[in-house]
Short mmCIF file of C-alpha atoms in Angstrom, two decimals:
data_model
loop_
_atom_site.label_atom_id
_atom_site.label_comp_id
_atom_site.label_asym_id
_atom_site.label_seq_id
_atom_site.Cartn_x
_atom_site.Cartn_y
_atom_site.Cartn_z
CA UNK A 13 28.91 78.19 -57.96
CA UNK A 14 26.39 78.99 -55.44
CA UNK A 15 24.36 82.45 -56.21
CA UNK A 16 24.94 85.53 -53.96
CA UNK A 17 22.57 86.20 -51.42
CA UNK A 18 21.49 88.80 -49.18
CA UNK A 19 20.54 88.20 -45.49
CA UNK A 20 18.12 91.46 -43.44
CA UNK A 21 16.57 90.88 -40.27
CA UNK A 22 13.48 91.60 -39.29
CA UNK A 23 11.30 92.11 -36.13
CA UNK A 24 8.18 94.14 -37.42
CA UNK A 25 9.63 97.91 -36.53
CA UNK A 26 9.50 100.67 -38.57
CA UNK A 27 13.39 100.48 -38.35
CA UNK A 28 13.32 96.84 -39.43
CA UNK A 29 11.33 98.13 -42.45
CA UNK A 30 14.17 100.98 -43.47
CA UNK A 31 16.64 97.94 -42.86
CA UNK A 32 14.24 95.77 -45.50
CA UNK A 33 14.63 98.63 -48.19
CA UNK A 34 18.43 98.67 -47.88
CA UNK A 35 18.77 95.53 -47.87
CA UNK A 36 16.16 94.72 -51.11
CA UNK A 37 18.16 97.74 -53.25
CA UNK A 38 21.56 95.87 -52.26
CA UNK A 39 20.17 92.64 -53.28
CA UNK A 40 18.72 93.89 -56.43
CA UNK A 41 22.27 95.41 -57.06
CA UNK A 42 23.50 92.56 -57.34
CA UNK A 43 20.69 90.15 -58.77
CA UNK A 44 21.18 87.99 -55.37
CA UNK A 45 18.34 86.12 -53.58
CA UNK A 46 17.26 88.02 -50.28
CA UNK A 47 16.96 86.13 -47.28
CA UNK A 48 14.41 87.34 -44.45
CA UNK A 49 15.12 86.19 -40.74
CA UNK A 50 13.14 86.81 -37.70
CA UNK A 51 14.10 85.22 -34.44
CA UNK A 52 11.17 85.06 -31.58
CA UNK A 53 10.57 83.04 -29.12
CA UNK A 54 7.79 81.18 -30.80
CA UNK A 55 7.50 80.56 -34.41
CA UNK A 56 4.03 80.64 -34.89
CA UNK A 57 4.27 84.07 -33.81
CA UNK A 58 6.33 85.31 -37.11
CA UNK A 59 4.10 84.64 -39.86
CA UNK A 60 2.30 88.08 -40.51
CA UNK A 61 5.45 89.94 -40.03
CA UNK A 62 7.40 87.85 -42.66
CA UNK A 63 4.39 87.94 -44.97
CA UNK A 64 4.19 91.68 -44.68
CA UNK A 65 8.28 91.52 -45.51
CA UNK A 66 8.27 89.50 -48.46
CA UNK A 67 5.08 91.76 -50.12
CA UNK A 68 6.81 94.84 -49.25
CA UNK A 69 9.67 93.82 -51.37
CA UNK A 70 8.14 92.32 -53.90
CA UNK A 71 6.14 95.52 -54.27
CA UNK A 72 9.55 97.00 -54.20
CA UNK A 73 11.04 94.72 -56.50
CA UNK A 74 9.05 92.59 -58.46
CA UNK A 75 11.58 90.29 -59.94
CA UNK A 76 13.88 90.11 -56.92
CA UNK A 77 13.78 86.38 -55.37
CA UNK A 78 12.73 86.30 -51.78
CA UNK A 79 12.92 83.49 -49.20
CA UNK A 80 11.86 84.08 -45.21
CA UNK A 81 12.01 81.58 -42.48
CA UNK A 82 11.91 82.50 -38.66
CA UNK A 83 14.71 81.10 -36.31
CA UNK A 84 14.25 80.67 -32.34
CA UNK A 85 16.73 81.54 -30.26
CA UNK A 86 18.48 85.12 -30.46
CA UNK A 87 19.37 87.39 -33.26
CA UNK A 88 22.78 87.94 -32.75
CA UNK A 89 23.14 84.15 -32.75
CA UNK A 90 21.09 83.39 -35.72
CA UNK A 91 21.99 86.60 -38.16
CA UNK A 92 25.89 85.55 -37.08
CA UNK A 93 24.92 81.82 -38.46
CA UNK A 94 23.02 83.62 -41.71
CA UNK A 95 26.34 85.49 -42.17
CA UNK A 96 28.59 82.64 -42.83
CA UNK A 97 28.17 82.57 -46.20
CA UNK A 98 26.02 85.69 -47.27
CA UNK A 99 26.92 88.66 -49.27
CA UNK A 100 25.88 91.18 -47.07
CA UNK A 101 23.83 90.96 -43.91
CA UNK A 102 22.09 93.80 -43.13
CA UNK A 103 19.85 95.26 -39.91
CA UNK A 104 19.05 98.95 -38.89
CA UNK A 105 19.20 101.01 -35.86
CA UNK A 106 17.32 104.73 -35.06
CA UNK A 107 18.89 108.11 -34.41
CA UNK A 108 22.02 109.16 -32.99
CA UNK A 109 22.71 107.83 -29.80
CA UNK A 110 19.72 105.12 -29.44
CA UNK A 111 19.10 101.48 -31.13
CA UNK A 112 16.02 100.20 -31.06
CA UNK A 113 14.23 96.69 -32.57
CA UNK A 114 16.60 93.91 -33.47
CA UNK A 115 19.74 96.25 -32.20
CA UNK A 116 18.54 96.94 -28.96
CA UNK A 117 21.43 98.14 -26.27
CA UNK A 118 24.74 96.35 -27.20
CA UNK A 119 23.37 93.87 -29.94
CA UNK A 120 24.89 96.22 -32.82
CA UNK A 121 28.07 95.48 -31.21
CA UNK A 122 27.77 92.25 -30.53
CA UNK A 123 26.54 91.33 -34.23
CA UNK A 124 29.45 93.42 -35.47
CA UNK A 125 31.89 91.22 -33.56
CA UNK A 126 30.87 88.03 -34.32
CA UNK A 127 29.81 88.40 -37.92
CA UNK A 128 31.52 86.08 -40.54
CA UNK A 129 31.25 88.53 -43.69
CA UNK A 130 30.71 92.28 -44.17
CA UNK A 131 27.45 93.71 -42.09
CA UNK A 132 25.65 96.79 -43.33
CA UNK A 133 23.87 98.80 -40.41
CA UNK A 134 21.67 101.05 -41.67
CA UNK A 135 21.85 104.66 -40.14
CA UNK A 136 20.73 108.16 -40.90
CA UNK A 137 17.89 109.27 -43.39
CA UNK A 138 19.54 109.21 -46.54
CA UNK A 139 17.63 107.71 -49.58
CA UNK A 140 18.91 104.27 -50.77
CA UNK A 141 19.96 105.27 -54.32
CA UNK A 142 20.65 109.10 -53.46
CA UNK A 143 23.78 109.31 -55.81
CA UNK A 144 26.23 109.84 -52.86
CA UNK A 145 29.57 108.75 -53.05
CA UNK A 146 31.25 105.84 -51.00
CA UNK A 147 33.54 106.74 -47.81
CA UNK A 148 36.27 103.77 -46.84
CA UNK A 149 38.41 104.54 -43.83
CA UNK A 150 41.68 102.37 -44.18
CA UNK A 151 43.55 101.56 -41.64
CA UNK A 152 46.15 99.24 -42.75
CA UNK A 153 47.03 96.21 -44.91
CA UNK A 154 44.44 94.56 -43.17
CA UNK A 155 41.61 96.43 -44.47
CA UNK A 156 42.55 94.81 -47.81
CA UNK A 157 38.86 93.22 -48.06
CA UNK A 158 37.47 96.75 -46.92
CA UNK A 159 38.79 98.43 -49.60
CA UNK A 160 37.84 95.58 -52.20
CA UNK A 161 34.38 95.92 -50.71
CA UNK A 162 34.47 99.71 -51.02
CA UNK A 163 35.25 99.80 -54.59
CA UNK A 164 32.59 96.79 -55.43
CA UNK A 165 30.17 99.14 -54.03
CA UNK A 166 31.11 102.13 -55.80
CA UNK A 167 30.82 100.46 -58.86
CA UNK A 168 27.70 99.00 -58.15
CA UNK A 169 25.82 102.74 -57.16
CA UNK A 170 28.14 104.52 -60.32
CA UNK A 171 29.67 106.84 -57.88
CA UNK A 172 33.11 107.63 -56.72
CA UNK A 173 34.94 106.18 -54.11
CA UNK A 174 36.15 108.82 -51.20
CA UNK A 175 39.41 106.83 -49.19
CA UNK A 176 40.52 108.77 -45.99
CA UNK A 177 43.59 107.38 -44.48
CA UNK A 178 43.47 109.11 -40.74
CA UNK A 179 46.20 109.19 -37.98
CA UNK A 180 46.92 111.16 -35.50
CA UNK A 181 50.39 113.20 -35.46
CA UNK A 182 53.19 112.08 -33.84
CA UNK A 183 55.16 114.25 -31.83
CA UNK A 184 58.75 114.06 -31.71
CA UNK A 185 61.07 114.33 -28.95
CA UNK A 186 62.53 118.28 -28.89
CA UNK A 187 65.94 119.09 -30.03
CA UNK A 188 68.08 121.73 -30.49
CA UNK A 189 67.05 123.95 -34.03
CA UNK A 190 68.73 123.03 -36.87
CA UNK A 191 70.50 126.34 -38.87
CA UNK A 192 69.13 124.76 -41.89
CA UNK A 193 65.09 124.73 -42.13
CA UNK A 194 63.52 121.31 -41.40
CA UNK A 195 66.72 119.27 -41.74
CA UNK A 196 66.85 118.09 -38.20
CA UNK A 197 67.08 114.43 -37.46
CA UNK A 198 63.87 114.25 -35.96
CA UNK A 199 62.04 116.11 -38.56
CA UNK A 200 63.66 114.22 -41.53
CA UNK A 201 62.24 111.25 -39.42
CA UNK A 202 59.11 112.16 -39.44
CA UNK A 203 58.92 113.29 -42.88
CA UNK A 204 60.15 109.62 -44.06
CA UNK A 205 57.21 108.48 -41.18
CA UNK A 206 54.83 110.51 -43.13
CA UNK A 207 55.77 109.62 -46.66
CA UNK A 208 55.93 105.92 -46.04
CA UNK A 209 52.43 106.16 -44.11
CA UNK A 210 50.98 108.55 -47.37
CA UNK A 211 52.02 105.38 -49.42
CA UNK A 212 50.09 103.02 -47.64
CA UNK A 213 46.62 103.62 -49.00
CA UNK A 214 48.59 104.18 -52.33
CA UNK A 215 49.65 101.40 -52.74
CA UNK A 216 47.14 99.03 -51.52
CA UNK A 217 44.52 100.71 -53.59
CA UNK A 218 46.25 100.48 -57.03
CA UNK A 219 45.40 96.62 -57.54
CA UNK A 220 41.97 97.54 -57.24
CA UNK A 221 41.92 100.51 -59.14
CA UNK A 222 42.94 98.55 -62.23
CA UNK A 223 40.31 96.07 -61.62
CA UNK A 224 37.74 98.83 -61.26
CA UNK A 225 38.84 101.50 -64.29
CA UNK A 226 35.31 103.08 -63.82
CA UNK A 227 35.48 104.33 -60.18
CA UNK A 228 36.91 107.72 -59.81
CA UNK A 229 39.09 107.51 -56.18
CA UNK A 230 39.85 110.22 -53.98
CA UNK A 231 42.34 109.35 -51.57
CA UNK A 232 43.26 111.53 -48.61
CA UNK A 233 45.27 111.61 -45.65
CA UNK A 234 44.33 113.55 -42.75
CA UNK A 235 46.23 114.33 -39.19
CA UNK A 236 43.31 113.81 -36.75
CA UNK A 237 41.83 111.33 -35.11
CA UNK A 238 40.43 108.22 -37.74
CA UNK A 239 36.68 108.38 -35.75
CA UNK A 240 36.51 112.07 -35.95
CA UNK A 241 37.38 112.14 -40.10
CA UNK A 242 35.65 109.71 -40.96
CA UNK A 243 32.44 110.95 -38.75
CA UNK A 244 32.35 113.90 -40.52
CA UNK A 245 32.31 112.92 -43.43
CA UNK A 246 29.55 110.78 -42.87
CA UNK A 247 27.19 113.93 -43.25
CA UNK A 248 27.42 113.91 -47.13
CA UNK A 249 27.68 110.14 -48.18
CA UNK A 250 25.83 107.11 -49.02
CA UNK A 251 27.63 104.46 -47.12
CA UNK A 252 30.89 104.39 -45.09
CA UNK A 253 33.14 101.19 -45.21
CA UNK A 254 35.72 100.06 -42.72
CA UNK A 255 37.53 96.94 -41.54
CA UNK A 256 36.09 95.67 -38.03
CA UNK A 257 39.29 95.32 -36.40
CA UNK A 258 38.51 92.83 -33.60
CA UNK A 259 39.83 92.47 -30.17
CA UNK A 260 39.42 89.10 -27.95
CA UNK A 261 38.57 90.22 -24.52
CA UNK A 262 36.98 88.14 -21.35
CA UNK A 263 33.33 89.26 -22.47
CA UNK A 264 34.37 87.63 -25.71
CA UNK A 265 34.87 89.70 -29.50
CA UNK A 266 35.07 93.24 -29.37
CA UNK A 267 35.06 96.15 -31.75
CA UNK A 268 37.77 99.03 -31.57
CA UNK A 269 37.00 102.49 -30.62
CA UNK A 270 35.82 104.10 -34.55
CA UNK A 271 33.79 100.82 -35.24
CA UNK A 272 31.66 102.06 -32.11
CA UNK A 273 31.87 105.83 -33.42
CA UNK A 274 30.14 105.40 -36.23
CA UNK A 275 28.09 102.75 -35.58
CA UNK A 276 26.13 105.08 -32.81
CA UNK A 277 27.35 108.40 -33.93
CA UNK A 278 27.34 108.07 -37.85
CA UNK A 279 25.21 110.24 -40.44
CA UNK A 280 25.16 107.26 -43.24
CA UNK A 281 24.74 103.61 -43.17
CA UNK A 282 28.01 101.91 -42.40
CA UNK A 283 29.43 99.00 -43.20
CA UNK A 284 32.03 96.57 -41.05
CA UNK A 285 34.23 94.16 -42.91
CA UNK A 286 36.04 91.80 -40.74
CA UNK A 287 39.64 92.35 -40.97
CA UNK A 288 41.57 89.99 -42.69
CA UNK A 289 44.82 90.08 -39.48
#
């Protein structure tokens, strides 16, 4: 079996150093090998910025295994390559509304597209290890590998696992009132709608729950919009998970509307897990 590794990229930034941090503590959560890529022009040119990497996390982490090796060519193309068969790639961004470094303009988005396994971008100023609980947004079915992801990760840090199943409320077409209290047909619709949506996260979250008897899980369903939930509650965790739900479009992969919430707007690190539709 080939051992786990970890895959950050670099570029020499102050942001690419908070994205080195992350990305050592992940590695070093999961005794994997970490994996430093830089892609420049010219490869002579990424020596001192690699060395200064690898002794920053050995300093870091002292017993942590650490390769680097610079790439030509962009980084969206060579971190997408890296990804293939990595744990966890991971690269940073600054403040609220700009990217800078390796993510600058759309390359978040276009890394989050193409990426073949789950992509941590780091965001906000919260410590690594600050004890904060885990945040998944499910969707669907489809976020099966979210959700698996959500409650490795939990486990890993010791904390609990937050779920929040979001959709928005469905109006129904107005009828005449019913003399008995919510016994119309359209009501009793939507209340079977609602149930049968409630048991969606349920149910796809008890499989993993038995696997993972030491994560506590909070699972809630609210009626707003899935970007605006899980944005807030952002402000008080230590990573969000959610399934990149992919669209093919003429500019090629694209991300739906939360993916691009959070990954300009959130308070937390988040991380995309391609969707297993």
């Amino acid at each position: 079996m080939t051992p786990q590794h970890v895959v950050v990229g670099t570029d020499g930034s102050l942001v690419a150093v908070r994205a080195l941090d992350w990305a050592s503590d992940e590695a070093a959560r999961r005794a994997a090998e970490l994996r430093i890529v830089y892609a420049v022009p010219d490869r002579d040119e990424a020596g001192p910025v690699l060395a200064s990497a690898v002794a920053r996390v050995r300093e870091r982490h002292p017993d942590l295994t650490v390769t680097s090796r610079a790439v030509t060519g962009s980084p969206v193309r060579a971190l997408a390559q890296e990804s293939a068969d990595a744990a966890l790639t991971v690269v940073g961004t600054r403040g609220h509304n700009g990217v800078t470094g390796l993510m600058t303009g759309s390359v978040s988005l276009r890394l989050a597209a193409r990426v073949r396994g789950p992509l941590l971008v780091v965001r906000g100023d919260h410590p690594c290890d600050g004890g904060r609980e885990v945040l998944l947004g499910l969707e669907d079915d489809s976020d099966a590998d979210a959700a698996a992801y959500a409650f490795d990760e939990a486990e890993r840090r010791a904390v609990r696992l937050r779920v929040l199943h979001a959709r928005t409320h469905r109006h129904i077409t107005p009828e005449l009132p019913s003399p008995i209290p919510a016994t119309s047909p359209g009501q009793r619709r939507l209340d079977r709608e609602d149930r049968a949506e409630e048991a969606v996260p349920r149910f796809s979250l008890a499989r993993l729950a038995e696997q993972h008897p030491g994560v506590g899980v909070e699972p809630r369903t609210v009626r707003t919009g899935p970007a605006h939930a899980l944005l807030a509650a952002t402000s008080d965790s230590a990573v969000v998970v959610i399934g990149a739900h992919r669209r093919t479009s003429r500019l090629g992969p694209q991300l739906g509307p939360v993916a691009h919430t959070l990954l300009h707007r959130a308070h937390c690190p988040v991380v995309l897990v391609p969707t297993t539709r």
